[in-house]
Amino acid sequence: MTTTTRTRLTGVIPPVCTPLTPDLEIDVPSLERLVDFLIDAGVDGLFTLGSTSEVAYLPDGHRRRVLETVVARTAGRVPVLAGAIDMTTLRVAEHIDDAVKAGCDGVVATAPFYARTHPVEIERHFRFLAERSAVPVYAYDLPVSVHSALDSAMLLRLAAEGVLAGVKDSSGDEGGLRRLLLARDAAGAAVADFSVLTGSELTVDSALAMGADGVVPGLGNVDPHGYTGLFRLCREQDWAAARAEQERLVRLFDIVDVGGTARMGRGSSALGSFKAALHLRGVIDHPVTAPPQIQLDAAETARVADLLKGAGLL
Amino acid sequence: MTTTTRTRLTGVIPPVCTPLTPDLEIDVPSLERLVDFLIDAGVDGLFTLGSTSEVAYLPDGHRRRVLETVVARTAGRVPVLAGAIDMTTLRVAEHIDDAVKAGCDGVVATAPFYARTHPVEIERHFRFLAERSAVPVYAYDLPVSVHSALDSAMLLRLAAEGVLAGVKDSSGDEGGLRRLLLARDAAGAAVADFSVLTGSELTVDSALAMGADGVVPGLGNVDPHGYTGLFRLCREQDWAAARAEQERLVRLFDIVDVGGTARMGRGSSALGSFKAALHLRGVIDHPVTAPPQIQLDAAETARVADLLKGAGLL
Amino acid sequence: MTTTTRTRLTGVIPPVCTPLTPDLEIDVPSLERLVDFLIDAGVDGLFTLGSTSEVAYLPDGHRRRVLETVVARTAGRVPVLAGAIDMTTLRVAEHIDDAVKAGCDGVVATAPFYARTHPVEIERHFRFLAERSAVPVYAYDLPVSVHSALDSAMLLRLAAEGVLAGVKDSSGDEGGLRRLLLARDAAGAAVADFSVLTGSELTVDSALAMGADGVVPGLGNVDPHGYTGLFRLCREQDWAAARAEQERLVRLFDIVDVGGTARMGRGSSALGSFKAALHLRGVIDHPVTAPPQIQLDAAETARVADLLKGAGLL
Amino acid sequence: MTTTTRTRLTGVIPPVCTPLTPDLEIDVPSLERLVDFLIDAGVDGLFTLGSTSEVAYLPDGHRRRVLETVVARTAGRVPVLAGAIDMTTLRVAEHIDDAVKAGCDGVVATAPFYARTHPVEIERHFRFLAERSAVPVYAYDLPVSVHSALDSAMLLRLAAEGVLAGVKDSSGDEGGLRRLLLARDAAGAAVADFSVLTGSELTVDSALAMGADGVVPGLGNVDPHGYTGLFRLCREQDWAAARAEQERLVRLFDIVDVGGTARMGRGSSALGSFKAALHLRGVIDHPVTAPPQIQLDAAETARVADLLKGAGLL
């Protein structure tokens, strides 16, 4: 467990897409360009190996390659967080070791999955991970993937004890997010450095208006300038301009639906659209996603291009 | 993809528990004793790295150690299947490589999980795995863990094309199992070697009466003689004796509930009880389960002992 | 709560389809013919207003008409159970009043639904209903519709106190059914009259071999002679003949899939196929199902006819 | 289907609690006081027989009594909407008839539940209801109760055809709400009168900032002045003051947890706390909730009182 004094992590911290080559290796030059693209747009940190990074699809060698590439290319310009995504504690701990070895500044872990897990076991899981980790541990609340939600009282208890440095809330439950924020503020100094980041890229202005510290927007790969600008407008409390910018991004988010639900899953469509957009914008060389995902076809890609044009990005 | 002519896998193929040392390493001598205990009881195969093996809790190094130990100790006495359990295709493929390298006779894979996956992606997943595997691939239908079920028509389509060698049905849907068995028989020669194994250890007599080829009983770790005897009675169509033996095993199965649901999850209780029983029976040295699972306490272990006595096993 | 001494309810108790006219009224003559058809085939009771009866689709006036028609036509030849299906306690209690007034011999109620309900509230629910009911109350375990399952320990506790007369188990969990049966037998005289009926029409031979008292088969509308014959074979322990007959019925059950899943839900397809079969067999006048269900088209109906022919019923 | 020209429904429209007497009848004087309390606080409409009204717990006679009481007492001061909550189409249609007969200004219906329903059947359901209804029909998106969500494209299609007058969005999906609002605005005049109301009482400022027309806050029973004030602040775009007021209400919302989850369900705790608060504030005579809900005890009620004091309401 780290003993370093922390300041709360804030701002725009996109989950970095993982460019692949057609033969399914990490496309290192594309990943380096993406890192630069994001940092040049003013992001405040990088979250590598998150769900949007296709972490669930990447073997460990690929994951290590991603960590090394991103840390090296970032070169300390912004903090780098790493998803340590696996089924249970000992497996997650090994990913944490890899992230620490690669030089990441923090790690992000979900509740256990595949195994059915009791709340007391979830709490034990995070305690064990923090014990093992040389960098701060952030909890990742992602019920859509892990089929259990993180309890707010548990989060704040672990925050107060220094076990958790923050949470990435992808629960989609904005009321719950707000209750967590108020409970944190009520809990005082002991949890004052606990970061609350939202993964909901369509309601960033709302989340920041409520007091969230930052945002981890998948769509931030495609339009990082949009999200850094939006964050600034919110900090300036220019809510009308923030709303307009957020609405432009909501319209752009329609790209995630280009694949429909008949011939592929929502994941294939969403991750495929992000990569298609990055390819169309010239940031990455190949819009390839990992198997068993279905690739977007020409018509679907053309629809992504139309939406990029509509958002002023092509 | 293998081109070897196969015969259908049949009989009792227990998912082998993974004994751990108190410092959470693989307890090799205990695992070797367990392998002998099971083979000496007359089992027809071993399924290593299944859910009952705590596969979700074991890092890759632990998994490899298990595979090497089991294959070496088995020494060809029975076939060894290996669970290749991970989130998506490329990760599963690496586990398959490890299993093949270790000398396993077949591999067992679920639908993708964590990632939300469409039926066409599940089918692609199995095709990709079979393409990659040098040994037969069995599908593992486990909706309670992966949150999607395998479609019978897809299974038989993949069977007919030689992609899948069988299915371990842990869906708990006995009506669906029966429809699959009849559909297989109706489909004729092309799928005649497709094994249908049930993971439902409480209805083995029913499943065999319906025509299932075998059973993968977690409780078979604790009482392998019970399951091999039950299988023989069913093959002899001595249904009254089979029912009596199955009912003895159902009563023994009460061990899975000793931990209750208040202070631990069902998984901790069930896996803990299997290991406690193996420890009490002198097969393994430590009843330890992997984190974040909760360990059984003395009273809970005493209850396991009582139930073992009731079943004539202590 | 009834104080009458009971004997355990046993045998084949089909959930009676509810024939409708094209203008969505109860088709009384068709319903009378169906009642005769079932009783003439030797069924041991009738379960009216169950899920297969489209109870969820029928307004209260329709429900009362069904109860009156079935009770009058049955004229005491077999017991008549009535589903009292509604969201919570007071609403269910009114359906119980209607059933008692109509002269039914027992009522069947699920756990609450729509409202999210705690196990202690489910138990209170059944206690309240039994207090109110002048006839025996049976619990209906139907997690697919009500999204919570009934706990076996609770069922037996309520059985011992005379609150519940039995359970219709449509959980699809045959292992759980077996554990319940053994727990009932272990609990002795206090629960000896507690009936355990399975709603799983594809595994009747299995359930009866395990000790279940009877079966509530939706498909029994279409082929009641099949189910009464199957029950007799099981009671005679002619398991080979029982299996053959059950397998014929499993093949016939393919009618539930004729509508597919693209243009309608599984419910529309299944209930539509039962009514189409009854229409084709000349028992009811119209194959109409209630809105918002989709009606089977000519090709789908032709497929039902083919399957009826295959089962020797046309 | 109504042909009246409509204006979009807007503002604060609380789901009115249903006061009961200790013998579980409608407490008419208390309900009349509650209606006055809400209207005097400046609400823009009343939503009677919603989930917060315990509609799932009320027999039809109780429901009719509620409708008559509320319509009579309201006497046209604000529009009255009525929940027509039941499993499927014909049953819902009868509740609509009751609501129309009682003089309500609109009805609110969910997707079918208990029955498993396909999207095309959900659409048919709403079309059938609108055909039957003499007043505007609002869709109620409540996946937590009905286990299916309403598709935005379907909502707008039905809006454009005059089938639906609006939606009460209790999906908890604020990103989806925003996408719906932008899609509505993009669709132009045909859907311009389609009201989008949020049921999320903790993020009213966010929802109104996004363009939602109004809010249906359960907590608005307890503090209607809070919600009407909050609505006004949002309309005036005084976001800082709105946030402060919303946060006061979020803190007050802690009353829903006073019962915990050990001895009762969340519903019992939440509805019990609203009624306890109304009782403590002198609006209703009895804090009774309908069976099988568990009643709050003295300590839990004291905690409600403390939270009311904290919010300046006692």
PDB file of C-alpha atoms in Angstrom, chain D residues 43-184:
ATOM      1  CA  VAL D  43     -46.997  21.368  -7.945  1.00  0.00           C
ATOM      2  CA  ASP D  44     -47.944  21.336 -11.613  1.00  0.00           C
ATOM      3  CA  GLY D  45     -49.830  18.064 -11.653  1.00  0.00           C
ATOM      4  CA  LEU D  46     -50.500  14.940  -9.642  1.00  0.00           C
ATOM      5  CA  PHE D  47     -49.507  11.440 -10.660  1.00  0.00           C
ATOM      6  CA  THR D  48     -51.760   9.117  -8.770  1.00  0.00           C
ATOM      7  CA  LEU D  49     -51.416   5.319  -8.683  1.00  0.00           C
ATOM      8  CA  GLY D  50     -47.710   5.303  -9.482  1.00  0.00           C
ATOM      9  CA  SER D  51     -45.186   3.001  -7.869  1.00  0.00           C
ATOM     10  CA  THR D  52     -44.753   5.410  -4.969  1.00  0.00           C
ATOM     11  CA  SER D  53     -48.516   5.312  -4.556  1.00  0.00           C
ATOM     12  CA  GLU D  54     -48.190   1.586  -3.780  1.00  0.00           C
ATOM     13  CA  VAL D  55     -50.247   0.903  -6.891  1.00  0.00           C
ATOM     14  CA  ALA D  56     -48.888  -2.641  -6.993  1.00  0.00           C
ATOM     15  CA  TYR D  57     -50.346  -3.212  -3.536  1.00  0.00           C
ATOM     16  CA  LEU D  58     -53.819  -1.771  -4.083  1.00  0.00           C
ATOM     17  CA  PRO D  59     -56.852  -3.809  -5.159  1.00  0.00           C
ATOM     18  CA  ASP D  60     -59.008  -2.315  -7.890  1.00  0.00           C
ATOM     19  CA  GLY D  61     -61.597  -0.989  -5.457  1.00  0.00           C
ATOM     20  CA  HIS D  62     -58.883   0.854  -3.557  1.00  0.00           C
ATOM     21  CA  ARG D  63     -57.525   2.199  -6.812  1.00  0.00           C
ATOM     22  CA  ARG D  64     -60.916   3.547  -7.856  1.00  0.00           C
ATOM     23  CA  ARG D  65     -61.388   5.151  -4.459  1.00  0.00           C
ATOM     24  CA  VAL D  66     -58.030   6.880  -4.875  1.00  0.00           C
ATOM     25  CA  LEU D  67     -58.887   8.158  -8.344  1.00  0.00           C
ATOM     26  CA  GLU D  68     -62.254   9.510  -7.267  1.00  0.00           C
ATOM     27  CA  THR D  69     -60.828  11.135  -4.169  1.00  0.00           C
ATOM     28  CA  VAL D  70     -57.913  12.797  -5.909  1.00  0.00           C
ATOM     29  CA  VAL D  71     -59.899  14.025  -8.903  1.00  0.00           C
ATOM     30  CA  ALA D  72     -62.653  15.404  -6.687  1.00  0.00           C
ATOM     31  CA  ARG D  73     -60.293  17.092  -4.265  1.00  0.00           C
ATOM     32  CA  THR D  74     -58.084  18.490  -7.004  1.00  0.00           C
ATOM     33  CA  ALA D  75     -61.143  19.965  -8.671  1.00  0.00           C
ATOM     34  CA  GLY D  76     -59.268  20.973 -11.773  1.00  0.00           C
ATOM     35  CA  ARG D  77     -56.602  22.971  -9.979  1.00  0.00           C
ATOM     36  CA  VAL D  78     -53.895  20.872 -11.722  1.00  0.00           C
ATOM     37  CA  PRO D  79     -53.998  17.954 -14.168  1.00  0.00           C
ATOM     38  CA  VAL D  80     -54.300  14.480 -12.657  1.00  0.00           C
ATOM     39  CA  LEU D  81     -52.491  11.547 -14.261  1.00  0.00           C
ATOM     40  CA  ALA D  82     -53.337   7.987 -13.272  1.00  0.00           C
ATOM     41  CA  GLY D  83     -51.096   4.960 -13.352  1.00  0.00           C
ATOM     42  CA  ALA D  84     -52.771   2.083 -15.184  1.00  0.00           C
ATOM     43  CA  ILE D  85     -50.403  -0.541 -13.890  1.00  0.00           C
ATOM     44  CA  ASP D  86     -51.022  -4.150 -14.700  1.00  0.00           C
ATOM     45  CA  MET D  87     -49.453  -7.130 -16.404  1.00  0.00           C
ATOM     46  CA  THR D  88     -50.697  -6.872 -19.953  1.00  0.00           C
ATOM     47  CA  THR D  89     -52.876  -5.024 -22.389  1.00  0.00           C
ATOM     48  CA  LEU D  90     -56.478  -5.952 -21.605  1.00  0.00           C
ATOM     49  CA  ARG D  91     -55.909  -5.594 -17.884  1.00  0.00           C
ATOM     50  CA  VAL D  92     -54.248  -2.213 -18.319  1.00  0.00           C
ATOM     51  CA  ALA D  93     -57.095  -1.139 -20.591  1.00  0.00           C
ATOM     52  CA  GLU D  94     -59.599  -1.691 -17.807  1.00  0.00           C
ATOM     53  CA  HIS D  95     -57.588   0.499 -15.464  1.00  0.00           C
ATOM     54  CA  ILE D  96     -57.576   3.140 -18.181  1.00  0.00           C
ATOM     55  CA  ASP D  97     -61.350   2.914 -18.363  1.00  0.00           C
ATOM     56  CA  ASP D  98     -61.523   3.486 -14.619  1.00  0.00           C
ATOM     57  CA  ALA D  99     -59.206   6.469 -14.850  1.00  0.00           C
ATOM     58  CA  VAL D 100     -61.193   8.037 -17.673  1.00  0.00           C
ATOM     59  CA  LYS D 101     -64.443   7.440 -15.851  1.00  0.00           C
ATOM     60  CA  ALA D 102     -62.982   9.102 -12.755  1.00  0.00           C
ATOM     61  CA  GLY D 103     -62.077  12.156 -14.786  1.00  0.00           C
ATOM     62  CA  CYS D 104     -58.293  11.886 -14.982  1.00  0.00           C
ATOM     63  CA  ASP D 105     -56.434  13.933 -17.547  1.00  0.00           C
ATOM     64  CA  GLY D 106     -53.989  11.258 -18.683  1.00  0.00           C
ATOM     65  CA  VAL D 107     -52.892   7.715 -17.987  1.00  0.00           C
ATOM     66  CA  VAL D 108     -49.486   6.181 -17.509  1.00  0.00           C
ATOM     67  CA  ALA D 109     -48.636   2.590 -18.516  1.00  0.00           C
ATOM     68  CA  THR D 110     -45.534   0.422 -18.393  1.00  0.00           C
ATOM     69  CA  ALA D 111     -44.388  -2.306 -20.766  1.00  0.00           C
ATOM     70  CA  PRO D 112     -46.029  -5.665 -19.998  1.00  0.00           C
ATOM     71  CA  PHE D 113     -44.554  -7.646 -17.139  1.00  0.00           C
ATOM     72  CA  TYR D 114     -44.789 -11.168 -15.666  1.00  0.00           C
ATOM     73  CA  ALA D 115     -45.325 -12.266 -19.270  1.00  0.00           C
ATOM     74  CA  ARG D 116     -42.050 -12.162 -21.180  1.00  0.00           C
ATOM     75  CA  THR D 117     -42.491  -9.698 -23.985  1.00  0.00           C
ATOM     76  CA  HIS D 118     -40.785  -8.889 -27.267  1.00  0.00           C
ATOM     77  CA  PRO D 119     -40.199  -5.285 -28.390  1.00  0.00           C
ATOM     78  CA  VAL D 120     -42.800  -5.619 -31.148  1.00  0.00           C
ATOM     79  CA  GLU D 121     -45.291  -6.722 -28.534  1.00  0.00           C
ATOM     80  CA  ILE D 122     -44.460  -3.741 -26.332  1.00  0.00           C
ATOM     81  CA  GLU D 123     -45.161  -1.448 -29.270  1.00  0.00           C
ATOM     82  CA  ARG D 124     -48.457  -3.236 -30.023  1.00  0.00           C
ATOM     83  CA  HIS D 125     -49.349  -2.873 -26.351  1.00  0.00           C
ATOM     84  CA  PHE D 126     -49.062   0.910 -26.399  1.00  0.00           C
ATOM     85  CA  ARG D 127     -50.905   1.184 -29.721  1.00  0.00           C
ATOM     86  CA  PHE D 128     -53.780  -0.891 -28.375  1.00  0.00           C
ATOM     87  CA  LEU D 129     -53.949   1.182 -25.174  1.00  0.00           C
ATOM     88  CA  ALA D 130     -53.952   4.500 -27.021  1.00  0.00           C
ATOM     89  CA  GLU D 131     -56.687   3.251 -29.339  1.00  0.00           C
ATOM     90  CA  ARG D 132     -58.762   2.454 -26.286  1.00  0.00           C
ATOM     91  CA  SER D 133     -58.027   5.543 -24.215  1.00  0.00           C
ATOM     92  CA  ALA D 134     -60.062   8.733 -24.269  1.00  0.00           C
ATOM     93  CA  VAL D 135     -57.189  10.629 -22.638  1.00  0.00           C
ATOM     94  CA  PRO D 136     -53.486  10.939 -23.493  1.00  0.00           C
ATOM     95  CA  VAL D 137     -51.300   7.921 -22.738  1.00  0.00           C
ATOM     96  CA  TYR D 138     -47.855   8.327 -21.186  1.00  0.00           C
ATOM     97  CA  ALA D 139     -45.287   5.541 -21.222  1.00  0.00           C
ATOM     98  CA  TYR D 140     -43.635   4.592 -17.947  1.00  0.00           C
ATOM     99  CA  ASP D 141     -40.079   3.341 -18.371  1.00  0.00           C
ATOM    100  CA  LEU D 142     -39.398   1.326 -15.228  1.00  0.00           C
ATOM    101  CA  PRO D 143     -37.050  -1.566 -15.958  1.00  0.00           C
ATOM    102  CA  VAL D 144     -36.437  -2.252 -12.263  1.00  0.00           C
ATOM    103  CA  SER D 145     -40.052  -3.395 -11.962  1.00  0.00           C
ATOM    104  CA  VAL D 146     -40.946  -4.708 -15.405  1.00  0.00           C
ATOM    105  CA  HIS D 147     -37.552  -6.090 -16.461  1.00  0.00           C
ATOM    106  CA  SER D 148     -37.533  -4.563 -19.899  1.00  0.00           C
ATOM    107  CA  ALA D 149     -36.605  -1.051 -21.013  1.00  0.00           C
ATOM    108  CA  LEU D 150     -38.401   1.133 -23.520  1.00  0.00           C
ATOM    109  CA  ASP D 151     -36.560   1.844 -26.739  1.00  0.00           C
ATOM    110  CA  SER D 152     -36.118   5.544 -27.540  1.00  0.00           C
ATOM    111  CA  ALA D 153     -36.729   5.104 -31.250  1.00  0.00           C
ATOM    112  CA  MET D 154     -40.015   3.359 -30.461  1.00  0.00           C
ATOM    113  CA  LEU D 155     -41.051   6.141 -28.096  1.00  0.00           C
ATOM    114  CA  LEU D 156     -40.474   8.816 -30.713  1.00  0.00           C
ATOM    115  CA  ARG D 157     -42.178   6.772 -33.426  1.00  0.00           C
ATOM    116  CA  LEU D 158     -45.242   6.444 -31.217  1.00  0.00           C
ATOM    117  CA  ALA D 159     -44.987  10.123 -30.301  1.00  0.00           C
ATOM    118  CA  ALA D 160     -44.966  11.139 -33.956  1.00  0.00           C
ATOM    119  CA  GLU D 161     -48.075   9.056 -34.597  1.00  0.00           C
ATOM    120  CA  GLY D 162     -49.922  10.561 -31.653  1.00  0.00           C
ATOM    121  CA  VAL D 163     -49.963   7.283 -29.740  1.00  0.00           C
ATOM    122  CA  LEU D 164     -47.937   8.517 -26.791  1.00  0.00           C
ATOM    123  CA  ALA D 165     -48.105  11.932 -25.151  1.00  0.00           C
ATOM    124  CA  GLY D 166     -44.923  11.558 -23.152  1.00  0.00           C
ATOM    125  CA  VAL D 167     -42.729   9.336 -21.062  1.00  0.00           C
ATOM    126  CA  LYS D 168     -41.967   9.098 -17.399  1.00  0.00           C
ATOM    127  CA  ASP D 169     -38.356   7.967 -17.437  1.00  0.00           C
ATOM    128  CA  SER D 170     -37.503   6.000 -14.315  1.00  0.00           C
ATOM    129  CA  SER D 171     -34.809   3.993 -16.069  1.00  0.00           C
ATOM    130  CA  GLY D 172     -32.102   5.738 -14.069  1.00  0.00           C
ATOM    131  CA  ASP D 173     -30.170   6.052 -17.340  1.00  0.00           C
ATOM    132  CA  GLU D 174     -29.406   9.757 -17.593  1.00  0.00           C
ATOM    133  CA  GLY D 175     -27.305   9.312 -20.723  1.00  0.00           C
ATOM    134  CA  GLY D 176     -30.232   7.601 -22.386  1.00  0.00           C
ATOM    135  CA  LEU D 177     -32.534  10.387 -21.201  1.00  0.00           C
ATOM    136  CA  ARG D 178     -30.275  12.928 -22.834  1.00  0.00           C
ATOM    137  CA  ARG D 179     -30.107  11.016 -26.090  1.00  0.00           C
ATOM    138  CA  LEU D 180     -33.907  10.853 -26.085  1.00  0.00           C
ATOM    139  CA  LEU D 181     -34.215  14.594 -25.477  1.00  0.00           C
ATOM    140  CA  LEU D 182     -31.847  15.443 -28.331  1.00  0.00           C
ATOM    141  CA  ALA D 183     -33.542  12.940 -30.634  1.00  0.00           C
ATOM    142  CA  ARG D 184     -36.898  14.488 -29.806  1.00  0.00           C
TER     143      ARG D 184
END
